[in-house]
CSV table of C-alpha atoms and ligand atoms in Angstrom, one decimal:
chain,number,residue,atom,x,y,z
A,1380,UNK,CA,37.7,136.2,134.1
A,1381,UNK,CA,38.5,138.6,131.3
A,1382,UNK,CA,40.8,137.6,128.5
A,1383,UNK,CA,43.4,140.2,129.6
A,1384,UNK,CA,43.9,138.3,132.8
A,1385,UNK,CA,44.9,135.2,130.8
A,1386,UNK,CA,48.3,134.6,129.1
A,1387,UNK,CA,48.8,135.3,125.5
A,1388,UNK,CA,49.1,131.7,124.5
A,1389,UNK,CA,46.2,130.4,126.4
A,1390,UNK,CA,43.9,133.1,125.0
A,1391,UNK,CA,45.4,132.8,121.5
A,1392,UNK,CA,44.8,136.5,121.0
A,1393,UNK,CA,47.6,137.6,118.6
A,1394,UNK,CA,48.7,140.6,120.5
A,1395,UNK,CA,45.4,141.4,122.2
A,1396,UNK,CA,46.2,139.7,125.5
A,1397,UNK,CA,46.8,143.0,127.2
A,1398,UNK,CA,43.7,144.6,125.8
A,1399,UNK,CA,40.4,144.7,127.8
A,1400,UNK,CA,38.6,141.4,127.9
A,1401,UNK,CA,35.7,142.7,125.7
A,1402,UNK,CA,38.1,143.5,122.8
A,1403,UNK,CA,36.8,142.0,119.5
A,1404,UNK,CA,38.1,142.1,116.0
A,1405,UNK,CA,35.8,143.6,113.4
A,1406,UNK,CA,36.2,143.5,109.6
A,1407,UNK,CA,38.7,145.8,107.8
A,1408,UNK,CA,41.2,146.0,110.7
A,1409,UNK,CA,38.7,147.5,113.1
A,1410,UNK,CA,38.6,146.7,116.8
A,1411,UNK,CA,35.8,147.1,119.3
A,1412,UNK,CA,35.9,147.5,123.1
A,1413,UNK,CA,32.8,147.2,125.2
A,1414,UNK,CA,30.9,146.6,122.0
A,1415,UNK,CA,31.9,149.9,120.5
A,1416,UNK,CA,34.1,150.3,117.5
A,1417,UNK,CA,37.2,152.4,118.5
A,1418,UNK,CA,37.2,154.2,115.1
A,1419,UNK,CA,33.6,155.3,115.9
A,1420,UNK,CA,34.8,156.6,119.2
A,1421,UNK,CA,37.6,158.5,117.5
A,1422,UNK,CA,35.1,160.0,114.9
A,1423,UNK,CA,32.6,161.0,117.6
A,1424,UNK,CA,34.9,162.3,120.3
A,1425,UNK,CA,37.9,163.2,118.1
A,1426,UNK,CA,41.5,162.3,119.1
A,1427,UNK,CA,43.4,162.0,121.2
A,1428,UNK,CA,40.9,160.3,123.4
A,1429,UNK,CA,41.0,157.8,126.3
A,1430,UNK,CA,38.5,154.9,126.3
A,1431,UNK,CA,37.6,153.1,129.5
A,1432,UNK,CA,35.9,149.7,129.5
A,1433,UNK,CA,33.5,149.9,132.5
A,1434,UNK,CA,33.1,146.1,132.6
A,1435,UNK,CA,36.8,145.5,132.7
A,1436,UNK,CA,37.1,147.9,135.7
A,1437,UNK,CA,34.2,146.1,137.5
A,1438,UNK,CA,35.6,142.7,136.6
A,1439,UNK,CA,39.0,143.6,138.1
A,1440,UNK,CA,37.3,144.9,141.3
A,1441,UNK,CA,35.4,141.6,141.6
A,1442,UNK,CA,38.5,139.6,141.0
A,1443,UNK,CA,40.2,141.5,143.9
A,1444,UNK,CA,37.2,140.9,146.2
A,1445,UNK,CA,37.1,137.3,145.3
A,1446,UNK,CA,40.9,136.9,146.0
A,1447,UNK,CA,40.7,138.9,149.2
A,1448,UNK,CA,37.3,138.0,150.7
A,1449,UNK,CA,38.5,138.8,154.3
A,1450,UNK,CA,40.4,142.0,153.4
A,1451,UNK,CA,39.6,145.6,152.6
A,1452,UNK,CA,40.3,146.3,148.9
A,1453,UNK,CA,41.0,150.0,148.6
A,1454,UNK,CA,41.3,151.5,145.1
A,1455,UNK,CA,44.1,154.1,144.8
A,1456,UNK,CA,42.4,157.1,143.2
A,1457,UNK,CA,45.7,158.5,141.9
A,1458,UNK,CA,45.7,155.9,139.1
A,1459,UNK,CA,42.5,157.5,137.6
A,1460,UNK,CA,39.6,159.3,139.2
A,1461,UNK,CA,36.3,160.6,137.8
A,1462,UNK,CA,32.8,160.6,139.2
A,1463,UNK,CA,31.8,157.5,137.2
A,1464,UNK,CA,34.9,155.8,138.5
A,1465,UNK,CA,33.9,156.7,142.1
A,1466,UNK,CA,30.5,155.1,141.5
A,1467,UNK,CA,31.9,151.9,140.0
A,1468,UNK,CA,34.4,151.5,142.8
A,1469,UNK,CA,31.7,152.1,145.4
A,1470,UNK,CA,29.2,149.8,143.7
A,1471,UNK,CA,31.8,147.0,143.6
A,1472,UNK,CA,32.4,147.3,147.3
A,1473,UNK,CA,35.9,148.7,147.4
A,1474,UNK,CA,37.3,151.5,149.6
A,1475,UNK,CA,39.1,154.5,148.2
A,1476,UNK,CA,42.7,155.8,148.8
A,1477,UNK,CA,43.0,159.6,148.2
A,1478,UNK,CA,46.0,161.8,148.6
A,1479,UNK,CA,44.6,165.3,148.4
A,1480,UNK,CA,41.6,167.4,149.3
A,1481,UNK,CA,40.9,167.5,145.6
A,1482,UNK,CA,40.6,163.7,145.2
A,1483,UNK,CA,38.7,163.5,148.5
A,1484,UNK,CA,36.2,166.2,147.6
A,1485,UNK,CA,35.5,164.7,144.1
A,1486,UNK,CA,34.9,161.3,145.7
A,1487,UNK,CA,32.6,162.4,148.5
A,1488,UNK,CA,30.6,164.8,146.3
A,1489,UNK,CA,30.2,161.9,143.9
A,1490,UNK,CA,28.6,160.0,146.7
A,1491,UNK,CA,31.5,157.9,148.1
A,1492,UNK,CA,31.0,157.2,151.8
A,1493,UNK,CA,33.8,159.1,153.6
A,1494,UNK,CA,34.3,156.4,156.3
A,1495,UNK,CA,35.5,154.1,153.5
A,1496,UNK,CA,38.2,156.6,152.5
A,1497,UNK,CA,41.9,156.4,153.4
A,1498,UNK,CA,43.7,159.7,153.3
A,1499,UNK,CA,47.4,159.6,152.4
A,1500,UNK,CA,50.1,162.1,151.6
A,1501,UNK,CA,53.7,162.7,152.6
A,1502,UNK,CA,53.0,166.4,152.9
A,1503,UNK,CA,49.4,167.0,153.7
A,1504,UNK,CA,48.3,170.6,153.5
A,1505,UNK,CA,46.2,172.1,156.3
A,1506,UNK,CA,43.3,171.9,153.8
A,1507,UNK,CA,43.8,168.2,153.2
A,1508,UNK,CA,43.7,167.5,156.9
A,1509,UNK,CA,40.8,169.8,157.7
A,1510,UNK,CA,38.7,168.5,154.9
A,1511,UNK,CA,39.5,164.9,155.8
A,1512,UNK,CA,38.4,165.6,159.4
A,1513,UNK,CA,35.3,167.6,158.4
A,1514,UNK,CA,34.1,165.0,156.0
A,1515,UNK,CA,35.0,162.2,158.4
A,1516,UNK,CA,37.4,160.0,156.5
A,1517,UNK,CA,37.8,156.5,157.8
A,1518,UNK,CA,41.6,156.5,158.2
A,1519,UNK,CA,44.4,159.1,157.9
A,1520,UNK,CA,47.8,157.6,157.2
A,1521,UNK,CA,50.5,159.5,159.2
A,1522,UNK,CA,53.6,160.0,157.0
A,1523,UNK,CA,55.7,162.4,159.1
A,1524,UNK,CA,56.3,163.1,162.8
A,1525,UNK,CA,55.1,166.7,162.5
A,1526,UNK,CA,51.6,165.9,161.4
A,1527,UNK,CA,50.7,163.8,164.4
A,1528,UNK,CA,50.2,166.9,166.6
A,1529,UNK,CA,48.5,168.8,163.8
A,1530,UNK,CA,46.0,166.1,163.1
A,1531,UNK,CA,45.3,165.6,166.8
A,1532,UNK,CA,44.9,169.4,167.4
A,1533,UNK,CA,42.5,169.7,164.5
A,1534,UNK,CA,40.5,166.7,165.6
A,1535,UNK,CA,39.8,168.1,169.0
A,1536,UNK,CA,37.8,166.4,171.7
A,1537,UNK,CA,35.6,164.5,172.0
A,1538,UNK,CA,36.1,163.4,168.4
A,1539,UNK,CA,38.5,160.5,167.8
A,1540,UNK,CA,40.1,160.1,164.4
A,1541,UNK,CA,41.4,156.7,163.2
A,1542,UNK,CA,44.9,156.8,161.9
A,1543,UNK,CA,47.6,154.5,160.7
A,1544,UNK,CA,51.4,155.0,160.6
A,1545,UNK,CA,53.2,154.5,157.3
A,1546,UNK,CA,56.3,152.5,157.8
A,1547,UNK,CA,59.2,152.0,155.5
A,1548,UNK,CA,60.0,148.3,155.9
A,1549,UNK,CA,63.3,148.3,154.0
A,1550,UNK,CA,62.1,146.2,151.0
A,1551,UNK,CA,63.4,147.2,147.6
A,1552,UNK,CA,60.7,146.5,144.9
A,1553,UNK,CA,59.1,148.3,142.0
A,1554,UNK,CA,59.3,148.7,138.2
A,1555,UNK,CA,61.5,151.8,138.2
A,1556,UNK,CA,63.7,153.8,140.7
A,1557,UNK,CA,61.2,156.6,140.8
A,1558,UNK,CA,58.4,154.3,142.0
A,1559,UNK,CA,60.3,152.4,144.7
A,1560,UNK,CA,59.1,153.5,148.1
A,1561,UNK,CA,60.0,150.5,150.4
A,1562,UNK,CA,63.5,151.6,151.4
A,1563,UNK,CA,65.0,154.4,153.3
A,1564,UNK,CA,66.4,157.4,151.4
A,1565,UNK,CA,63.1,158.4,149.6
A,1566,UNK,CA,60.5,160.8,150.9
A,1567,UNK,CA,57.6,158.5,152.0
A,1568,UNK,CA,56.9,156.9,155.3
A,1569,UNK,CA,58.8,156.5,158.6
A,1570,UNK,CA,61.8,154.3,158.7
A,1571,UNK,CA,61.8,151.0,160.6
A,1572,UNK,CA,65.6,150.8,160.7
A,1573,UNK,CA,66.4,154.2,162.2
A,1574,UNK,CA,63.6,154.1,164.8
A,1575,UNK,CA,61.4,156.9,163.3
A,1576,UNK,CA,58.5,154.5,162.8
A,1577,UNK,CA,58.6,153.5,166.5
A,1578,UNK,CA,58.9,157.1,167.6
A,1579,UNK,CA,55.9,158.2,165.5
A,1580,UNK,CA,53.9,155.2,166.9
A,1581,UNK,CA,54.7,156.3,170.4
A,1582,UNK,CA,53.6,159.9,169.6
A,1583,UNK,CA,50.3,158.8,168.1
A,1584,UNK,CA,49.6,156.6,171.1
A,1585,UNK,CA,50.2,159.6,173.3
A,1586,UNK,CA,47.4,161.6,171.6
A,1587,UNK,CA,44.0,160.9,173.1
A,1588,UNK,CA,42.2,162.3,170.0
A,1589,UNK,CA,43.8,159.7,167.8
A,1590,UNK,CA,43.0,156.0,167.5
A,1591,UNK,CA,45.9,154.1,166.0
A,1592,UNK,CA,44.3,151.1,164.2
A,1593,UNK,CA,47.4,149.7,162.6
A,1594,UNK,CA,50.4,150.1,160.4
A,1595,UNK,CA,50.7,150.8,156.7
A,1596,UNK,CA,53.4,150.2,154.1
A,1597,UNK,CA,53.5,150.7,150.4
A,1598,UNK,CA,56.8,149.3,149.0
A,1599,UNK,CA,56.5,150.5,145.4
A,1600,UNK,CA,54.6,150.2,142.2
A,1601,UNK,CA,54.6,147.9,139.1
A,1602,UNK,CA,55.8,145.0,141.3
A,1603,UNK,CA,55.3,141.6,139.5
A,1604,UNK,CA,56.6,139.3,142.2
A,1605,UNK,CA,54.9,138.2,145.5
A,1606,UNK,CA,58.1,137.8,147.5
A,1607,UNK,CA,58.7,141.4,148.4
A,1608,UNK,CA,55.3,141.6,149.9
A,1609,UNK,CA,56.0,138.5,152.1
A,1610,UNK,CA,59.2,140.1,153.3
A,1611,UNK,CA,57.3,143.3,154.1
A,1612,UNK,CA,54.7,141.3,156.1
A,1613,UNK,CA,57.4,139.7,158.2
A,1614,UNK,CA,59.0,143.0,159.0
A,1615,UNK,CA,55.6,144.7,159.8
A,1616,UNK,CA,54.6,141.8,162.1
A,1617,UNK,CA,58.0,142.1,163.8
A,1618,UNK,CA,57.3,145.8,164.4
A,1619,UNK,CA,53.8,145.0,165.7
A,1620,UNK,CA,55.4,142.6,168.2
A,1621,UNK,CA,57.8,145.2,169.4
A,1622,UNK,CA,55.0,147.7,169.8
A,1623,UNK,CA,53.1,145.2,171.9
A,1624,UNK,CA,56.1,144.7,174.1
A,1625,UNK,CA,56.9,148.4,174.6
A,1626,UNK,CA,53.3,149.8,174.7
A,1627,UNK,CA,51.1,146.7,175.4
A,1628,UNK,CA,49.1,147.6,172.3
A,1629,UNK,CA,48.0,145.1,169.5
A,1630,UNK,CA,46.8,146.5,166.2
A,1631,UNK,CA,43.6,145.2,164.6
A,1632,UNK,CA,44.6,146.3,161.1
A,1633,UNK,CA,47.5,146.1,158.6
A,1634,UNK,CA,47.5,147.9,155.3
A,1635,UNK,CA,50.0,146.7,152.8
A,1636,UNK,CA,49.5,149.4,150.1
A,1637,UNK,CA,49.3,148.7,146.4
A,1638,UNK,CA,51.9,148.3,143.7
A,1639,UNK,CA,50.5,145.3,141.9
A,1640,UNK,CA,52.1,145.1,138.5
A,1641,UNK,CA,50.4,144.6,135.1
A,1642,UNK,CA,51.6,143.6,131.7
A,1643,UNK,CA,51.9,146.5,129.3
A,1644,UNK,CA,52.9,144.4,126.4
A,1645,UNK,CA,52.0,140.8,125.4
A,1646,UNK,CA,54.2,138.3,127.1
A,1647,UNK,CA,55.2,140.5,130.0
A,1648,UNK,CA,54.6,139.3,133.6
A,1649,UNK,CA,51.8,140.6,135.8
A,1650,UNK,CA,51.5,140.1,139.5
A,1651,UNK,CA,49.3,137.1,140.2
A,1652,UNK,CA,46.7,138.6,142.6
A,1653,UNK,CA,45.2,135.3,143.6
A,1654,UNK,CA,48.6,133.9,144.5
A,1655,UNK,CA,49.5,137.2,146.3
A,1656,UNK,CA,46.3,136.9,148.5
A,1657,UNK,CA,46.9,133.2,149.3
A,1658,UNK,CA,50.6,133.6,150.2
A,1659,UNK,CA,50.0,136.9,152.1
A,1660,UNK,CA,47.4,135.3,154.3
A,1661,UNK,CA,49.6,132.3,154.9
A,1662,UNK,CA,52.6,134.5,155.8
A,1663,UNK,CA,50.5,136.7,158.0
A,1664,UNK,CA,49.1,133.7,159.9
A,1665,UNK,CA,52.5,132.1,160.4
A,1666,UNK,CA,54.3,135.3,161.4
A,1667,UNK,CA,51.5,136.3,163.8
A,1668,UNK,CA,51.4,132.9,165.3
A,1669,UNK,CA,55.1,132.9,165.9
A,1670,UNK,CA,54.9,136.3,167.5
A,1671,UNK,CA,51.8,135.4,169.5
A,1672,UNK,CA,49.8,138.2,167.9
A,1673,UNK,CA,46.2,138.1,166.7
A,1674,UNK,CA,46.0,138.2,162.9
A,1675,UNK,CA,45.1,141.8,161.9
A,1676,UNK,CA,42.5,142.6,159.2
A,1677,UNK,CA,44.4,143.1,156.0
A,1678,UNK,CA,43.9,146.0,153.5
A,1679,UNK,CA,45.4,146.3,150.0
A,1680,UNK,CA,45.4,149.4,147.8
A,1681,UNK,CA,45.6,148.5,144.1
A,1682,UNK,CA,45.4,151.4,141.6
A,1683,UNK,CA,47.1,150.4,138.4
A,1684,UNK,CA,45.9,146.8,138.5
A,1685,UNK,CA,42.3,148.0,138.6
A,1686,UNK,CA,42.5,150.8,136.1
A,1687,UNK,CA,45.4,150.4,133.6
A,1688,UNK,CA,44.2,147.3,131.6
A,1689,UNK,CA,40.7,148.9,131.2
A,1690,UNK,CA,42.0,151.9,129.3
A,1691,UNK,CA,42.9,152.4,125.6
A,1692,UNK,CA,44.4,155.6,124.3
A,1693,UNK,CA,43.4,156.6,120.7
A,1694,UNK,CA,45.6,158.9,118.6
A,1695,UNK,CA,45.5,160.1,115.0
A,1696,UNK,CA,48.8,160.0,113.0
A,1697,UNK,CA,49.7,163.5,111.9
A,1698,UNK,CA,53.1,162.9,110.2
A,1699,UNK,CA,55.5,160.1,109.2
A,1700,UNK,CA,59.2,160.9,108.9
A,1701,UNK,CA,62.1,158.7,107.8
A,1702,UNK,CA,65.3,160.2,109.3
A,1703,UNK,CA,68.6,158.9,110.6
A,1704,UNK,CA,67.6,155.4,109.8
A,1705,UNK,CA,64.5,155.6,111.9
A,1706,UNK,CA,60.8,155.9,111.1
A,1707,UNK,CA,59.0,158.4,113.3
A,1708,UNK,CA,55.2,158.2,113.5
A,1709,UNK,CA,54.0,161.4,115.0
A,1710,UNK,CA,50.5,161.5,116.6
A,1711,UNK,CA,48.2,164.2,118.0
A,1712,UNK,CA,48.9,163.5,121.7
A,1713,UNK,CA,52.1,162.7,123.5
A,1714,UNK,CA,53.8,163.4,126.8
A,1715,UNK,CA,51.0,165.8,128.0
A,1716,UNK,CA,48.6,162.9,128.1
A,1717,UNK,CA,51.1,160.1,128.8
A,1718,UNK,CA,54.3,161.2,130.6
A,1719,UNK,CA,55.1,157.6,131.6
A,1720,UNK,CA,57.6,156.7,128.8
A,1721,UNK,CA,59.5,160.0,129.5
A,1722,UNK,CA,59.4,159.6,133.3
A,1723,UNK,CA,59.9,155.9,133.8
A,1724,UNK,CA,61.0,154.5,130.4
A,1725,UNK,CA,57.7,152.8,130.2
A,1726,UNK,CA,57.1,150.6,127.1
A,1727,UNK,CA,53.8,150.1,125.3
A,1728,UNK,CA,52.5,148.1,122.4
A,1729,UNK,CA,50.7,150.5,120.1
A,1730,UNK,CA,48.6,149.1,117.2
A,1731,UNK,CA,47.3,150.5,113.9
A,1732,UNK,CA,43.5,150.2,113.8
A,1733,UNK,CA,40.7,151.2,111.5
A,1734,UNK,CA,41.9,149.8,108.2
A,1735,UNK,CA,43.1,146.6,106.8
A,1736,UNK,CA,46.7,146.4,105.5
A,1737,UNK,CA,48.9,143.6,104.3
A,1738,UNK,CA,52.0,145.8,104.4
A,1739,UNK,CA,55.1,144.3,106.0
A,1740,UNK,CA,55.9,145.7,109.4
A,1741,UNK,CA,58.6,148.3,110.0
A,1742,UNK,CA,60.2,149.2,113.2
A,1743,UNK,CA,58.8,152.6,114.2
A,1744,UNK,CA,59.1,155.2,116.9
A,1745,UNK,CA,55.7,156.7,117.9
A,1746,UNK,CA,56.2,160.2,119.0
A,1747,UNK,CA,53.9,163.0,120.3
A,1748,UNK,CA,53.4,166.5,119.1
A,1749,UNK,CA,55.1,168.3,121.9
A,1750,UNK,CA,58.1,170.6,121.5
A,1751,UNK,CA,60.6,168.2,123.1
A,1752,UNK,CA,62.7,165.5,121.6
A,1753,UNK,CA,62.0,163.3,124.6
A,1754,UNK,CA,58.3,163.3,123.7
A,1755,UNK,CA,58.3,159.6,122.7
A,1756,UNK,CA,55.3,157.4,123.3
A,1757,UNK,CA,56.8,154.1,122.1
A,1758,UNK,CA,60.2,153.4,120.8
A,1759,UNK,CA,61.1,150.6,118.4
A,1760,UNK,CA,57.7,149.1,117.9
A,1761,UNK,CA,56.4,147.2,114.9
A,1762,UNK,CA,53.8,149.0,112.8
A,1763,UNK,CA,52.6,148.3,109.2
A,1764,UNK,CA,55.1,149.8,106.7
A,1765,UNK,CA,52.3,151.8,105.0
A,1766,UNK,CA,51.4,153.7,108.2
A,1767,UNK,CA,50.4,157.2,107.1
A,1768,UNK,CA,48.8,160.5,108.2
A,1769,UNK,CA,45.2,160.0,109.1
A,1770,UNK,CA,45.7,156.5,110.5
A,1771,UNK,CA,44.4,155.7,113.9
A,1772,UNK,CA,46.9,154.3,116.5
A,1773,UNK,CA,45.5,152.7,119.7
A,1774,UNK,CA,47.6,152.1,122.8
A,1775,UNK,CA,46.3,149.5,125.3
A,1776,UNK,CA,46.9,149.4,129.1
A,1777,UNK,CA,46.3,153.2,129.2
A,1778,UNK,CA,43.9,153.4,132.1
A,1779,UNK,CA,46.2,154.3,134.9
A,1780,UNK,CA,48.6,157.2,135.6
A,1781,UNK,CA,48.1,158.8,132.2
A,1782,UNK,CA,45.0,160.9,132.3
A,1783,UNK,CA,45.6,161.4,136.0
A,1784,UNK,CA,49.1,162.7,135.3
A,1785,UNK,CA,48.2,164.7,132.2
A,1786,UNK,CA,49.5,168.2,131.9
A,1787,UNK,CA,48.8,171.4,130.0
A,1788,UNK,CA,52.1,171.4,128.2
A,1789,UNK,CA,52.1,173.4,125.0
A,1790,UNK,CA,48.4,174.2,125.8
A,1791,UNK,CA,47.4,171.1,123.8
A,1792,UNK,CA,44.5,170.4,126.1
A,1793,UNK,CA,43.9,167.2,128.1
A,1794,UNK,CA,42.0,164.5,126.2
A,1795,UNK,CA,38.5,163.4,127.0
A,1796,UNK,CA,37.7,160.1,128.8
A,1797,UNK,CA,35.0,158.0,127.2
A,1798,UNK,CA,33.4,155.0,128.9
A,1799,UNK,CA,32.3,152.1,126.8
A,1800,UNK,CA,29.7,149.6,128.0
A,1801,UNK,CA,27.2,147.3,126.4
A,1802,UNK,CA,27.7,148.7,122.9
A,1803,UNK,CA,27.3,152.3,124.0
A,1804,UNK,CA,29.9,155.1,124.5
A,1805,UNK,CA,29.4,158.0,126.8
A,1806,UNK,CA,31.6,160.9,127.7
A,1807,UNK,CA,32.9,160.9,131.3
A,1808,UNK,CA,35.4,163.8,131.2
A,1809,UNK,CA,35.3,166.3,128.3
A,1810,UNK,CA,38.3,167.5,126.4
A,1811,UNK,CA,40.1,170.5,127.8
A,1812,UNK,CA,39.6,173.5,125.5
A,1813,UNK,CA,41.1,176.8,124.6
A,1814,UNK,CA,38.3,178.3,126.6
A,1815,UNK,CA,39.5,176.5,129.7
A,1816,UNK,CA,42.9,178.0,129.3
A,1817,UNK,CA,41.6,181.5,128.6
A,1818,UNK,CA,39.4,181.3,131.7
A,1819,UNK,CA,42.4,180.5,134.0
A,1820,UNK,CA,44.6,183.1,132.5
A,1821,UNK,CA,43.3,186.1,134.5
A,1822,UNK,CA,46.2,188.6,134.4
A,1823,UNK,CA,47.5,191.0,131.8
B,3013,LIG,N1,48.9,153.2,148.0
B,3013,LIG,C1,49.8,154.2,148.1
B,3013,LIG,C2,50.1,154.7,149.4
B,3013,LIG,C3,50.5,154.6,147.0
B,3013,LIG,O1,51.3,155.6,147.1
B,3013,LIG,C4,50.2,154.1,145.7
B,3013,LIG,C5,50.8,154.6,144.5
B,3013,LIG,C6,49.2,153.0,145.6
B,3013,LIG,C7,48.6,152.6,146.8
B,3013,LIG,C8,48.8,152.4,144.3
B,3013,LIG,O2,49.9,151.8,143.7
B,3013,LIG,P1,49.6,150.9,142.4
B,3013,LIG,O3,48.8,149.7,142.8
B,3013,LIG,O4,48.9,151.8,141.4
B,3013,LIG,O5,50.9,150.6,141.9
B,3013,LIG,N2,53.0,157.2,138.4
B,3013,LIG,C9,53.6,156.0,138.6
B,3013,LIG,C10,53.1,155.2,139.7
B,3013,LIG,C11,53.1,155.9,141.0
B,3013,LIG,C12,52.5,155.2,142.2
B,3013,LIG,C13,52.3,156.1,143.3
B,3013,LIG,N3,51.7,155.5,144.4
B,3013,LIG,C14,53.5,155.2,137.2
B,3013,LIG,O6,52.9,155.7,136.3
B,3013,LIG,O7,54.0,154.1,137.1
């Protein structure tokens, strides 16, 4: 198990517990990840840059497969996707959750078997559905009543498409209001409480082109407790029992989505995946036995917990400003490569790397270079008091929902993604350039 899966104290890592397991201290304040000095990565690929530790991704996939030997582990591509990532996920035996024709096409052209793909989306475009059907995705997750007939019509006979119905089980969980999806009153899924889920299930069962393999729910993201998942299982099994009563159908599958939380800063809690697996299986067995139902095959869809801890963002300090009693450390990236602090108030633990310093720490605010006062990467964090332009700042736990949510704001250009493995660094995704912007801008 990698060091980042251990607690700070047990690993004795002095602030490195949330870093990839391969992280090593080098002389003069340098750090290496995957056997590669981060300062060398910064020199070679320039900054800002995102570093992904391939072994950490693979170790996390293996940890999931070991924890869930009987279940399907389906990686949520929205956390981070590239062709290399597709290959790693495939080689480690995981499935893939995609939510657009774009993600789907990237995955399949990179060699991912379509039958191991789950297609999501609260508002699937005709192209999403058509491509899903044409490529032969394993499951399409129905998220609204109107798409049942659309998927069925496009499937046509004699083809049969496997689908699931996304249910809102009425469980409140998740690290921020914007990423809670388990209760009514948000856009995803079909409500258990108002009968929309039952209604959609009946509709799907009425379509001969569709094969309903089971129910799906995704209650939220950055969840660090097991309990909400157990409540969700009880409610989902309750619904499965009602479906059997009213339609005489038992489902062979149950997909519980993702949402597994990670520690972004030393000492923060993370979801215990092994405990989750053990308690989910126990709850499922008990609930199904009580309802007289066969135990369905489980699926889980982790995104963040696979990708986030494997990533490190590297920035160069451009300016240091003392104003209003605060110390602002401005770097060459910001909200265009990491919108999470601005969107969810996410907190990170940045670190000065690449030189030794004995300077007393000051409380600093790391900000980006964008024309917006809310472009803050990390508020109130300790940094050495002599932090200055030219310094390198590294931010761990940067592998999920940063590059994948990056924007073209201020035409700064999205950063490159560099994989490190066995002492070598290689470019996975190149930096977005002025030339890329020029090419898209076709009018006058
Ligand atoms: N399955 C479904 C249907 C989902 O919608 C999601 C995430 C996942 C699985 C994976 O969830 P995870 O294991 O990564 O928590 N941008 C936000 C997170 C949004 C999550 C969206 N759905 C953030 O940066 O915190």
